[in-house]
Amino acid sequence: MATNKKAAKKTPAAAQSKAKGKSKAKSTFAGPVDLGPDHWVWGEGDEIGAGNLMTPDSILAALEQVKKGEIIDLSHDVAMGNPSIPPIQLPYVMTLSSTSANSERMIRNGFGAENGIGFYLERIEMTTHVSTHIDALGHATIHAELYGGIPAPVGADDFGLCHAGIEKAPPFIARGVIIDVAGYKKSKFLKPGYAITPADLEGALKRQKVSIEKGSIVIIHTGWGHKFWSDPVTYAHGYPGIGLDASKWLAAHEVVAVGADNMALEVFPCEDPKVIFPVHQHLITRQGIYIIENVKTDEIVERKLWQSTIVILPTKFRGATGSPVRIIALL
Amino acid sequence: MATNKKAAKKTPAAAQSKAKGKSKAKSTFAGPVDLGPDHWVWGEGDEIGAGNLMTPDSILAALEQVKKGEIIDLSHDVAMGNPSIPPIQLPYVMTLSSTSANSERMIRNGFGAENGIGFYLERIEMTTHVSTHIDALGHATIHAELYGGIPAPVGADDFGLCHAGIEKAPPFIARGVIIDVAGYKKSKFLKPGYAITPADLEGALKRQKVSIEKGSIVIIHTGWGHKFWSDPVTYAHGYPGIGLDASKWLAAHEVVAVGADNMALEVFPCEDPKVIFPVHQHLITRQGIYIIENVKTDEIVERKLWQSTIVILPTKFRGATGSPVRIIALL
Amino acid sequence: MATNKKAAKKTPAAAQSKAKGKSKAKSTFAGPVDLGPDHWVWGEGDEIGAGNLMTPDSILAALEQVKKGEIIDLSHDVAMGNPSIPPIQLPYVMTLSSTSANSERMIRNGFGAENGIGFYLERIEMTTHVSTHIDALGHATIHAELYGGIPAPVGADDFGLCHAGIEKAPPFIARGVIIDVAGYKKSKFLKPGYAITPADLEGALKRQKVSIEKGSIVIIHTGWGHKFWSDPVTYAHGYPGIGLDASKWLAAHEVVAVGADNMALEVFPCEDPKVIFPVHQHLITRQGIYIIENVKTDEIVERKLWQSTIVILPTKFRGATGSPVRIIALL
Amino acid sequence: MATNKKAAKKTPAAAQSKAKGKSKAKSTFAGPVDLGPDHWVWGEGDEIGAGNLMTPDSILAALEQVKKGEIIDLSHDVAMGNPSIPPIQLPYVMTLSSTSANSERMIRNGFGAENGIGFYLERIEMTTHVSTHIDALGHATIHAELYGGIPAPVGADDFGLCHAGIEKAPPFIARGVIIDVAGYKKSKFLKPGYAITPADLEGALKRQKVSIEKGSIVIIHTGWGHKFWSDPVTYAHGYPGIGLDASKWLAAHEVVAVGADNMALEVFPCEDPKVIFPVHQHLITRQGIYIIENVKTDEIVERKLWQSTIVILPTKFRGATGSPVRIIALL
C-alpha cells in the first residue's frame, strides 16, 4: 500500500530535536499554552501523519518479534450503556432489525423458499468514539484548523471529514509497549485529575526494563479502566491520564499512536482549567500522532507482557472522525 | 486468548470425510436440499466454529510467511450509497453531529477554554452488513435454529444475538488464498446467476499453482466487484457467486472463512429457485465457517498475489450479526 | 373519513354494565388479576377501538363548545434528555445533518445557484414513546395477544405493527376533562407509588363540579410533571398514577382516551408487585381506549380550566406503536 | 397561548401594499432575483411569522364554519420508501426495537410479572422532512441569514435551530382553501417543471367560486401526488409547483401557510436555472409564511370540497427544521 512507502527518510529531525528539548524543560505548566512544533513534518497535504513511520521494514520487524502466536485482546465490547459524554458523544443504540422468524416468513412467502432460511440483522446508531476506538487525525482542531493546517470550512462538510478522515488511516502493525504507570505509582489505579508526567513514564519504563523505540504504539495503564463497565458515568466524567508534557515526551520518541485505559488518553479535569484537552491538539493536530481510547489493559498488565506487536485495523468509515476497533497484542 | 487454545486436536475428522465424500458427488442440484453435516463438530455450546482452527501455531506459521511487510487493502470504504438490499439490509447514513465551530464555542463558553479546541464527531446509522464485512455465526438460521443448534428464542433477544454474536468471533490471522475464478473462466467478470462449482475452484487453483491448506481464509474473485461503486443497485440485486457444492468443497478443505467480491458470497439468483441462500446455511449455520462479503479484490488479483497472510479484526459490537471490517493481506 | 362513521350505535352496553359493576366492587387488589371485559366490543378486525366513539355529531358538539378560540398547549418539547426507560425506551437523539453553510455551497456548486439558498435539516433517532405522546392500540399485549385478540406473530413483523398501528388511529377531537387529583388531595404532587382510586376521581370531579361524558378525553393531573424537565431520571423511574380500578372506572364511563402528567398514566411501582402495567392491558388491549403520557398540565390546572375541547392529531408513522404529539385544549 | 395574543393589530400594512403591488407586476422572471419585501413585518425577534395572523377571533371563526363534523385526512403515512432527496433529505428507517415476546420475557423474569404483559416499541431514524410535513421558519436561509435576519452562526448549533425551530410554530387552525390547478388546466396532473402562475391561481379560484381571505391556509392540487406511492423516485426529482410570482401573489393575500401535493411546494426544475428554490426563500425566510409539503389532496379534490377548516399540530421537536404532521380538513 502506497501509504507505507514514502516513509522513514523524511524523519522530522528538526521537529524532534525541538520537541526533545521541550521534554527536558521543567513541567511548570503556565502561560499561553505551547502546543509544540507544528504539523508540517510529513509534508503538505499529508493525511496519515505518524502513520508514515510504519514502513514495510518496520512492519516486518514488528511481525518478526512475534514468537508464540498468542493473542491478547485489548478491546472492550461495543455495547449499550458504554461510557459517553453527551452531547458531544451521543449514546450508542443497537436493536435487532431483522429477526429469524420474520425474515424466514418473508423469504418463504416472497420466494417460495423451502429451506427454512432466516436472518438476524441489527440496526446500530452510534458515534465512532464508542468503546475502544481510535481517533482520526481530523478529529480535533486548533482555532478552527485541522491536522495539516487545513481550515475547518475546507476540512469537513455535513457528511464528514474531507481531510484526514479515518478511511485515510493506515492499518497499524507496530511494536507495542505497555507502560504500567499505576503499578509504578504503587496503586491499583491513579486518581481522576492525576496528570501523568514524563518522569512517570520514564520511571515506569525503567521499572519494566523496557524502552520506547521510534514507530512504537504505546499503551498506558492508569488502572481507571476498572470502572469502564462497573460505573460508566464516573468513568467518563473525570479520569487520570497523560499531561501535556508527557504527550510531548511521547511525540519526541516518535511514536505512531498512544492509547490508554481511559476516556480521552489525557487527564481530566485538565491541568490548566483554561486549557481543555491540549493533548489532543498536540498529538493529533500538531504531530499527527493517533490517539486510542478506552483500551482494555487489565489482562496484559496482570501478565506483565510489556512488549508485543500491536495490530489495529480501523474500519474505513468514509469521512468519519474515528473508528471503534478490535485491538490485539501479538506475542 | 483462550479461544485459540482448545484447537486443532478435535479436528472434525468424521464430518470432514463425510463432507469430502459429498464434494465428489455429482453436482446435480435437486431434491430436498442437503445442507451437509451438522454443526456439532466443535462441541456443545461452541460459539466460534472454524475459528477453533486458528491456534498459536497456525497464527505463528501465518505470520512467518510474511516476507516483505507489504500490505494490500482488501476493503472498500463504508459510505452512503453503498450497496444494500432493503428492507433486510437498511441504508447506511452518516452525518456530522459535532462540528469544530460549534464545539469550540461550547467548550470556550462552558469551560473558559483559551486554546481554541474544537472537535468533529459523526453520527452513524447502520447495519453491520455494510460494505466489506464479516458475518457472525449467529447471522443465519435453518428452520429457526442458529449455529450450534440453538433455537431462535434462546439465541437472540431484542438487543441482538445471545449466541455467536460477532463479539465472540476471534481475531483472524491465517494463510490467505485468492482464487481468481473470473480469470480462470477468461472473463473480466462472471455473470449474475453463475454458480461457481468445485471444478471451477480446482481449475483456478491449478492455473494459479496454489493449493488450499486447512485453516486458510479463501477469497474468491468473481470480478463482480467492479460494480460496487459504479452501479450499487445492479451490484446488489444479482451476482455471480459460489454454489452449494463449491461451499461444501471449501468446507471439506477445512477453511476458516470464505469471502468474495460480491454481495453474499453465494450466487444470486440461487441455483434452485426454492432454495434461497443455502451457502449461508451450510457454511455459517452447519459448519461454523465465516462468510466475508464485498471484499475488494482488484489490486491483489491484478498483481497475481495468490498467497498472503490475511488479518481481519471484527469490531466487538456485542450481539451484532456481523461487523464491517478492514481486511488486509500481508506479503 | 370512514372511521368515524360506523360509530355510536354499537355502544358496548353489556361490556359497560359489567365494567360498571366492577368499578363498584371493593378495591382490594388481589388474586389472579381481572383485566376486565374483553375487547370484542367494536367488532372483529376493528383497529380504532374507542376512536369509534368519535362521530361527526360528537366532533361537531365538541367544536361548538369552543367559545373563545383560545389554545392551551398540553405538550412538552421533544428534546434530548427527555425522560426514558432504557432498554425498552431508548434515548432520543437529534443533530443537524444539513447546515446552511454547507448546503448553500453544495447548491451553488452543483446548480450554479446565485440566490444564496441554504437549508437546515436534522437527523432524529427515536422511539415514538418520547415526550408527550399517544400509544397505538397495538402497543401492549396480554399473553402475546394484541388488541382485538390478534396473536403476536400476526400482529407485527420486523418493521412494525401490522394491526392497530398508530397510522390507524383517528384524529382526536373530543370534549376534554382535566381531573386535578393532586389538588383534591391537597398536595402539590402525589407521591410515586400512589395509586389513584375511583373514589379519588369521583372526589376530584365533585370538587371541580365537572362530570365525564361518554366520548370524553380525560387528563389526570398528578403534579408529578413538575419533574419532567428538572429531574428526568427520577421522573421516569417511579410515579403516582391511576390504579387498575380507576382505569376500569374510566372505561365504564366510555372515554376515548386517558392521559396524565407522568410516564405511563398508571402508577409505578405497581399496586401488585406481580402485576406489571395492568392499566395498559386493561385500557389499550382490552378496551381499545387510548393512553396519553407525559402530558403538560401545569398551565391548564393553574387556571382551573377543567373543561375544554381537546385535539390530538397523531402522525401516521406506519406500523408505529405510538406518536409524539402536540396536544391542544381549545376554550 | 401567548403566541396568539399579540396578533392582528400589527398587520404588516406597508409590506402588504408593497407585495400586492408586486403581484400585479409582469411575470417576466429575469435579472437578479427579487425575493420580495423583507421579514421585519412581525417585529424584531419574532419566531412565528404569519402564525401571528391566527388569533382567538380567527380561530373561533374558523371553527364556527365547521357544519358537519366530518374529517378529511390530508396526510400520507410516514413509511420506509417515502420519497426523499439524498443527501440533503436522508432516508426514513423504522424497525421494531421491542417485541411483545421479548419484553414479556424480560418483565416476567425481571419483576416476576404474572400478567403476561409485553410491549412493542419501534426505533425511527428520520429527518422531519418526510412524508406530509410542515417546514419550520428557520429551515431555509438567504445568504446565511435565517427568518428574521438572524445570522446562521447564531440561528443554529450542532443540535438544531436556536431560532424559529418547529417547537416555536403555533398550532394551526384556519380557514382552508383548496386550489385545484390541475383541474383548472384540464389535466389529471401538471407536468414537472410547470410553474404555476398568479393567473392560474386566480383562474382556478374563479372556476371554483372561492376566494382567499387573510389568514387562510392554502393547499394547491397539482395532481403530482398520484406518484407519491407509485413512483417515489420520479415523484421526488422533478415536479410541477408554484413559481416565485405565485408565491408573491399568495403572500400578498396574507396567508398563514401554503401547501401542495408535491415535494417542495414550488416547481422543480426551477424557473430560472440559477435561482434555486426561491419560493422557500420568499415565503419562509422573507415572509414568515409556512410551507407544507407532500399533502394528500386526492379525496378532497375529488369531492370538490374547496373550503374547510384546516388543523395542523406540529410536534414540538425542539430545534427541528420541520415536523411530519397529520393534517385534517374539517367540514
CSV table of N, CA, C and O in Angstrom, one decimal, chain D residues 32-116:
chain,number,residue,atom,x,y,z
D,32,PRO,N,-31.4,39.8,-11.5
D,32,PRO,CA,-31.2,39.4,-10.1
D,32,PRO,C,-32.5,39.2,-9.4
D,32,PRO,O,-33.4,40.0,-9.5
D,33,VAL,N,-32.6,38.1,-8.8
D,33,VAL,CA,-33.9,37.7,-8.2
D,33,VAL,C,-34.4,38.7,-7.2
D,33,VAL,O,-33.6,39.2,-6.3
D,34,ASP,N,-35.7,39.0,-7.2
D,34,ASP,CA,-36.3,39.9,-6.2
D,34,ASP,C,-37.1,39.0,-5.3
D,34,ASP,O,-38.2,38.5,-5.7
D,35,LEU,N,-36.7,38.8,-4.1
D,35,LEU,CA,-37.3,37.9,-3.2
D,35,LEU,C,-38.4,38.6,-2.4
D,35,LEU,O,-39.0,38.0,-1.5
D,36,GLY,N,-38.7,39.8,-2.8
D,36,GLY,CA,-39.9,40.4,-2.1
D,36,GLY,C,-39.5,41.2,-0.9
D,36,GLY,O,-38.3,41.1,-0.4
D,37,PRO,N,-40.5,41.8,-0.3
D,37,PRO,CA,-40.2,42.6,0.9
D,37,PRO,C,-39.7,41.8,2.1
D,37,PRO,O,-39.9,40.6,2.1
D,38,ASP,N,-39.1,42.4,3.0
D,38,ASP,CA,-38.3,41.7,4.0
D,38,ASP,C,-39.2,41.2,5.1
D,38,ASP,O,-40.4,41.5,5.2
D,39,HIS,N,-38.5,40.6,6.0
D,39,HIS,CA,-39.2,39.7,7.0
D,39,HIS,C,-39.4,40.5,8.3
D,39,HIS,O,-39.8,39.9,9.3
D,40,TRP,N,-39.2,41.8,8.3
D,40,TRP,CA,-39.3,42.5,9.5
D,40,TRP,C,-40.7,42.8,10.0
D,40,TRP,O,-41.0,43.3,11.1
D,41,VAL,N,-41.7,42.4,9.2
D,41,VAL,CA,-43.1,42.8,9.4
D,41,VAL,C,-43.6,42.4,10.8
D,41,VAL,O,-44.5,43.1,11.3
D,42,TRP,N,-43.2,41.3,11.4
D,42,TRP,CA,-43.8,40.9,12.7
D,42,TRP,C,-42.9,41.4,13.9
D,42,TRP,O,-43.2,40.9,15.0
D,43,GLY,N,-42.0,42.2,13.6
D,43,GLY,CA,-41.2,42.7,14.7
D,43,GLY,C,-39.9,41.9,15.0
D,43,GLY,O,-39.8,40.8,14.7
D,44,GLU,N,-39.0,42.6,15.6
D,44,GLU,CA,-37.7,42.0,15.8
D,44,GLU,C,-37.8,40.8,16.8
D,44,GLU,O,-38.5,40.9,17.8
D,45,GLY,N,-37.1,39.8,16.5
D,45,GLY,CA,-37.1,38.6,17.3
D,45,GLY,C,-38.3,37.7,17.2
D,45,GLY,O,-38.3,36.7,17.8
D,46,ASP,N,-39.2,38.1,16.3
D,46,ASP,CA,-40.4,37.2,16.1
D,46,ASP,C,-39.9,35.9,15.6
D,46,ASP,O,-39.0,35.8,14.8
D,47,GLU,N,-40.6,34.8,16.1
D,47,GLU,CA,-40.3,33.5,15.6
D,47,GLU,C,-41.5,32.7,15.0
D,47,GLU,O,-41.3,31.5,14.7
D,48,ILE,N,-42.6,33.4,14.9
D,48,ILE,CA,-43.8,32.6,14.3
D,48,ILE,C,-44.3,33.2,13.1
D,48,ILE,O,-45.2,32.6,12.5
D,49,GLY,N,-43.8,34.3,12.6
D,49,GLY,CA,-44.2,34.8,11.3
D,49,GLY,C,-45.7,35.0,11.1
D,49,GLY,O,-46.4,35.5,12.0
D,50,ALA,N,-46.2,34.4,10.0
D,50,ALA,CA,-47.6,34.5,9.7
D,50,ALA,C,-48.5,33.8,10.7
D,50,ALA,O,-49.7,33.9,10.7
D,51,GLY,N,-47.9,33.0,11.6
D,51,GLY,CA,-48.6,32.4,12.7
D,51,GLY,C,-49.3,33.5,13.5
D,51,GLY,O,-50.3,33.3,14.2
D,52,ASN,N,-48.7,34.7,13.5
D,52,ASN,CA,-49.3,35.8,14.2
D,52,ASN,C,-50.7,36.2,13.7
D,52,ASN,O,-51.5,36.8,14.4
D,53,LEU,N,-51.0,35.8,12.4
D,53,LEU,CA,-52.3,36.1,11.9
D,53,LEU,C,-53.4,35.2,12.5
D,53,LEU,O,-54.6,35.6,12.4
D,54,MET,N,-53.0,34.2,13.2
D,54,MET,CA,-54.1,33.3,13.9
D,54,MET,C,-54.3,33.9,15.3
D,54,MET,O,-53.4,33.9,16.1
D,55,THR,N,-55.5,34.4,15.5
D,55,THR,CA,-55.8,35.0,16.7
D,55,THR,C,-57.0,34.2,17.3
D,55,THR,O,-57.7,33.4,16.6
D,56,PRO,N,-57.3,34.4,18.6
D,56,PRO,CA,-58.6,33.8,19.1
D,56,PRO,C,-59.8,34.0,18.2
D,56,PRO,O,-60.5,33.1,17.9
D,57,ASP,N,-59.9,35.2,17.7
D,57,ASP,CA,-61.1,35.5,16.9
D,57,ASP,C,-61.0,34.7,15.6
D,57,ASP,O,-62.0,34.2,15.1
D,58,SER,N,-59.8,34.7,14.9
D,58,SER,CA,-59.8,33.9,13.7
D,58,SER,C,-60.0,32.4,13.9
D,58,SER,O,-60.6,31.8,13.1
D,59,ILE,N,-59.4,31.9,15.0
D,59,ILE,CA,-59.6,30.5,15.3
D,59,ILE,C,-61.1,30.2,15.5
D,59,ILE,O,-61.6,29.2,15.0
D,60,LEU,N,-61.7,31.1,16.3
D,60,LEU,CA,-63.2,30.8,16.6
D,60,LEU,C,-64.0,30.9,15.3
D,60,LEU,O,-64.8,30.0,15.0
D,61,ALA,N,-63.6,31.9,14.4
D,61,ALA,CA,-64.3,32.0,13.2
D,61,ALA,C,-64.1,30.7,12.3
D,61,ALA,O,-65.0,30.2,11.7
D,62,ALA,N,-62.9,30.2,12.3
D,62,ALA,CA,-62.6,29.0,11.5
D,62,ALA,C,-63.4,27.8,12.1
D,62,ALA,O,-63.9,27.0,11.3
D,63,LEU,N,-63.5,27.7,13.4
D,63,LEU,CA,-64.2,26.6,14.0
D,63,LEU,C,-65.7,26.7,13.7
D,63,LEU,O,-66.4,25.7,13.5
D,64,GLU,N,-66.2,27.9,13.7
D,64,GLU,CA,-67.6,28.1,13.6
D,64,GLU,C,-68.1,27.7,12.2
D,64,GLU,O,-69.3,27.5,12.0
D,65,GLN,N,-67.2,27.7,11.2
D,65,GLN,CA,-67.7,27.4,9.9
D,65,GLN,C,-67.8,25.8,9.7
D,65,GLN,O,-68.2,25.4,8.6
D,66,VAL,N,-67.3,25.1,10.7
D,66,VAL,CA,-67.5,23.6,10.6
D,66,VAL,C,-69.0,23.3,10.8
D,66,VAL,O,-69.6,23.7,11.8
D,67,LYS,N,-69.5,22.6,9.9
D,67,LYS,CA,-71.0,22.4,9.9
D,67,LYS,C,-71.4,20.9,10.1
D,67,LYS,O,-72.5,20.6,10.6
D,68,LYS,N,-70.5,20.0,9.7
D,68,LYS,CA,-70.9,18.6,9.7
D,68,LYS,C,-70.1,17.8,10.7
D,68,LYS,O,-70.5,16.7,11.1
D,69,GLY,N,-68.9,18.2,11.1
D,69,GLY,CA,-68.1,17.4,12.0
D,69,GLY,C,-67.3,16.3,11.2
D,69,GLY,O,-66.8,15.4,11.8
D,70,GLU,N,-67.4,16.4,9.9
D,70,GLU,CA,-66.7,15.4,9.1
D,70,GLU,C,-65.2,15.8,9.0
D,70,GLU,O,-64.8,17.0,8.9
D,71,ILE,N,-64.3,14.8,8.9
D,71,ILE,CA,-62.9,15.0,8.8
D,71,ILE,C,-62.4,14.4,7.5
D,71,ILE,O,-62.7,13.2,7.1
D,72,ILE,N,-61.6,15.2,6.7
D,72,ILE,CA,-60.9,14.6,5.5
D,72,ILE,C,-59.4,14.6,5.9
D,72,ILE,O,-58.9,15.7,6.4
D,73,ASP,N,-58.8,13.5,5.7
D,73,ASP,CA,-57.4,13.4,6.1
D,73,ASP,C,-56.5,13.8,4.9
D,73,ASP,O,-56.7,13.3,3.8
D,74,LEU,N,-55.7,14.8,5.1
D,74,LEU,CA,-54.8,15.3,4.0
D,74,LEU,C,-53.4,14.8,4.2
D,74,LEU,O,-52.4,15.4,3.7
D,75,SER,N,-53.2,13.7,4.9
D,75,SER,CA,-51.8,13.2,5.2
D,75,SER,C,-51.6,11.8,4.6
D,75,SER,O,-52.4,11.0,4.7
D,76,HIS,N,-50.4,11.7,4.1
D,76,HIS,CA,-49.9,10.3,3.8
D,76,HIS,C,-49.3,9.7,5.0
D,76,HIS,O,-48.8,10.4,6.0
D,77,ASP,N,-49.2,8.4,5.0
D,77,ASP,CA,-48.4,7.7,6.0
D,77,ASP,C,-46.9,8.1,5.9
D,77,ASP,O,-46.4,8.4,4.8
D,78,VAL,N,-46.3,8.0,7.1
D,78,VAL,CA,-44.8,8.1,7.1
D,78,VAL,C,-44.3,6.7,7.1
D,78,VAL,O,-44.6,5.9,8.0
D,79,ALA,N,-43.6,6.3,6.0
D,79,ALA,CA,-43.2,4.9,5.9
D,79,ALA,C,-41.9,4.8,5.1
D,79,ALA,O,-41.5,5.7,4.4
D,80,MET,N,-41.2,3.6,5.3
D,80,MET,CA,-40.0,3.4,4.5
D,80,MET,C,-40.3,3.4,3.0
D,80,MET,O,-41.3,2.9,2.6
D,81,GLY,N,-39.4,4.0,2.3
D,81,GLY,CA,-39.7,4.1,0.8
D,81,GLY,C,-40.3,5.4,0.4
D,81,GLY,O,-40.4,5.7,-0.7
D,82,ASN,N,-40.7,6.2,1.4
D,82,ASN,CA,-41.2,7.5,1.1
D,82,ASN,C,-40.2,8.3,0.2
D,82,ASN,O,-39.0,8.1,0.4
D,83,PRO,N,-40.7,9.2,-0.6
D,83,PRO,CA,-39.8,10.0,-1.5
D,83,PRO,C,-38.8,10.7,-0.6
D,83,PRO,O,-39.1,11.3,0.5
D,84,SER,N,-37.6,10.8,-1.1
D,84,SER,CA,-36.6,11.6,-0.4
D,84,SER,C,-35.5,12.1,-1.4
D,84,SER,O,-35.5,11.5,-2.5
D,85,ILE,N,-34.8,13.1,-1.1
D,85,ILE,CA,-33.7,13.6,-1.9
D,85,ILE,C,-32.4,13.6,-1.2
D,85,ILE,O,-32.0,14.6,-0.7
D,86,PRO,N,-31.8,12.4,-1.2
D,86,PRO,CA,-30.4,12.4,-0.5
D,86,PRO,C,-29.4,13.2,-1.3
D,86,PRO,O,-29.6,13.3,-2.5
D,87,PRO,N,-28.4,13.8,-0.7
D,87,PRO,CA,-28.1,13.6,0.7
D,87,PRO,C,-28.7,14.6,1.6
D,87,PRO,O,-28.5,14.5,2.8
D,88,ILE,N,-29.4,15.6,1.1
D,88,ILE,CA,-30.0,16.6,1.9
D,88,ILE,C,-31.2,16.0,2.7
D,88,ILE,O,-31.2,16.2,4.0
D,89,GLN,N,-32.0,15.3,2.1
D,89,GLN,CA,-33.1,14.5,2.8
D,89,GLN,C,-32.6,13.1,2.8
D,89,GLN,O,-32.7,12.4,1.8
D,90,LEU,N,-32.3,12.6,4.0
D,90,LEU,CA,-31.8,11.2,4.1
D,90,LEU,C,-32.9,10.3,4.4
D,90,LEU,O,-34.0,10.7,4.9
D,91,PRO,N,-32.8,9.0,4.2
D,91,PRO,CA,-33.9,8.1,4.2
D,91,PRO,C,-34.5,7.9,5.6
D,91,PRO,O,-33.8,8.0,6.6
D,92,TYR,N,-35.8,7.5,5.5
D,92,TYR,CA,-36.5,7.2,6.7
D,92,TYR,C,-36.4,5.7,7.0
D,92,TYR,O,-36.6,4.8,6.1
D,93,VAL,N,-36.1,5.3,8.2
D,93,VAL,CA,-35.9,3.9,8.6
D,93,VAL,C,-36.7,3.7,9.9
D,93,VAL,O,-36.7,4.5,10.8
D,94,MET,N,-37.5,2.6,9.9
D,94,MET,CA,-38.2,2.2,11.1
D,94,MET,C,-38.2,0.7,11.3
D,94,MET,O,-38.5,0.0,10.4
D,95,THR,N,-37.8,0.3,12.5
D,95,THR,CA,-37.8,-1.1,12.8
D,95,THR,C,-38.3,-1.3,14.2
D,95,THR,O,-38.3,-0.4,15.0
D,96,LEU,N,-38.8,-2.5,14.5
D,96,LEU,CA,-39.2,-2.8,15.8
D,96,LEU,C,-38.0,-2.9,16.7
D,96,LEU,O,-37.1,-3.6,16.4
D,97,SER,N,-38.0,-2.3,17.9
D,97,SER,CA,-36.9,-2.5,18.8
D,97,SER,C,-37.3,-3.3,20.0
D,97,SER,O,-36.5,-3.9,20.6
D,98,SER,N,-38.6,-3.2,20.4
D,98,SER,CA,-39.1,-4.0,21.5
D,98,SER,C,-40.2,-4.9,20.9
D,98,SER,O,-41.1,-4.4,20.3
D,99,THR,N,-40.1,-6.2,21.1
D,99,THR,CA,-41.2,-7.1,20.7
D,99,THR,C,-41.9,-7.6,21.9
D,99,THR,O,-41.4,-7.7,23.0
D,100,SER,N,-43.2,-7.9,21.6
D,100,SER,CA,-44.0,-8.5,22.6
D,100,SER,C,-43.4,-9.7,23.3
D,100,SER,O,-43.3,-9.8,24.5
D,101,ALA,N,-42.8,-10.6,22.5
D,101,ALA,CA,-42.3,-11.8,23.1
D,101,ALA,C,-41.1,-11.6,24.0
D,101,ALA,O,-41.0,-12.1,25.1
D,102,ASN,N,-40.2,-10.7,23.5
D,102,ASN,CA,-39.0,-10.5,24.3
D,102,ASN,C,-39.3,-9.6,25.6
D,102,ASN,O,-38.8,-9.9,26.7
D,103,SER,N,-40.1,-8.6,25.4
D,103,SER,CA,-40.4,-7.7,26.6
D,103,SER,C,-41.2,-8.5,27.6
D,103,SER,O,-41.0,-8.3,28.8
D,104,GLU,N,-42.1,-9.3,27.1
D,104,GLU,CA,-42.8,-10.1,28.1
D,104,GLU,C,-41.9,-11.0,28.9
D,104,GLU,O,-42.0,-11.1,30.1
D,105,ARG,N,-40.9,-11.6,28.2
D,105,ARG,CA,-39.9,-12.4,29.0
D,105,ARG,C,-39.1,-11.6,29.9
D,105,ARG,O,-38.9,-12.0,31.1
D,106,MET,N,-38.7,-10.4,29.5
D,106,MET,CA,-37.9,-9.5,30.3
D,106,MET,C,-38.7,-9.1,31.6
D,106,MET,O,-38.1,-9.1,32.7
D,107,ILE,N,-39.9,-8.7,31.4
D,107,ILE,CA,-40.7,-8.2,32.5
D,107,ILE,C,-41.1,-9.4,33.4
D,107,ILE,O,-41.1,-9.2,34.7
D,108,ARG,N,-41.3,-10.6,32.9
D,108,ARG,CA,-41.6,-11.7,33.7
D,108,ARG,C,-40.4,-12.1,34.5
D,108,ARG,O,-40.4,-12.3,35.7
D,109,ASN,N,-39.2,-12.2,33.9
D,109,ASN,CA,-38.0,-12.5,34.6
D,109,ASN,C,-37.5,-11.4,35.5
D,109,ASN,O,-37.0,-11.7,36.6
D,110,GLY,N,-37.7,-10.2,35.1
D,110,GLY,CA,-37.2,-9.1,35.9
D,110,GLY,C,-38.0,-8.8,37.1
D,110,GLY,O,-37.5,-8.4,38.2
D,111,PHE,N,-39.3,-8.9,37.0
D,111,PHE,CA,-40.3,-8.4,38.0
D,111,PHE,C,-41.1,-9.5,38.6
D,111,PHE,O,-41.9,-9.3,39.5
D,112,GLY,N,-41.0,-10.7,38.0
D,112,GLY,CA,-41.9,-11.8,38.4
D,112,GLY,C,-43.4,-11.5,37.9
D,112,GLY,O,-44.3,-12.0,38.5
D,113,ALA,N,-43.5,-10.8,36.9
D,113,ALA,CA,-44.9,-10.4,36.4
D,113,ALA,C,-45.6,-11.7,36.0
D,113,ALA,O,-45.1,-12.6,35.3
D,114,GLU,N,-46.9,-11.7,36.4
D,114,GLU,CA,-47.7,-12.9,36.1
D,114,GLU,C,-48.8,-12.5,35.2
D,114,GLU,O,-49.7,-13.4,34.9
D,115,ASN,N,-48.8,-11.3,34.7
D,115,ASN,CA,-50.0,-10.9,33.8
D,115,ASN,C,-49.6,-10.8,32.4
D,115,ASN,O,-50.3,-10.3,31.6
D,116,GLY,N,-48.5,-11.5,32.0
D,116,GLY,CA,-48.2,-11.7,30.6
D,116,GLY,C,-48.2,-10.5,29.8
D,116,GLY,O,-48.6,-10.4,28.6
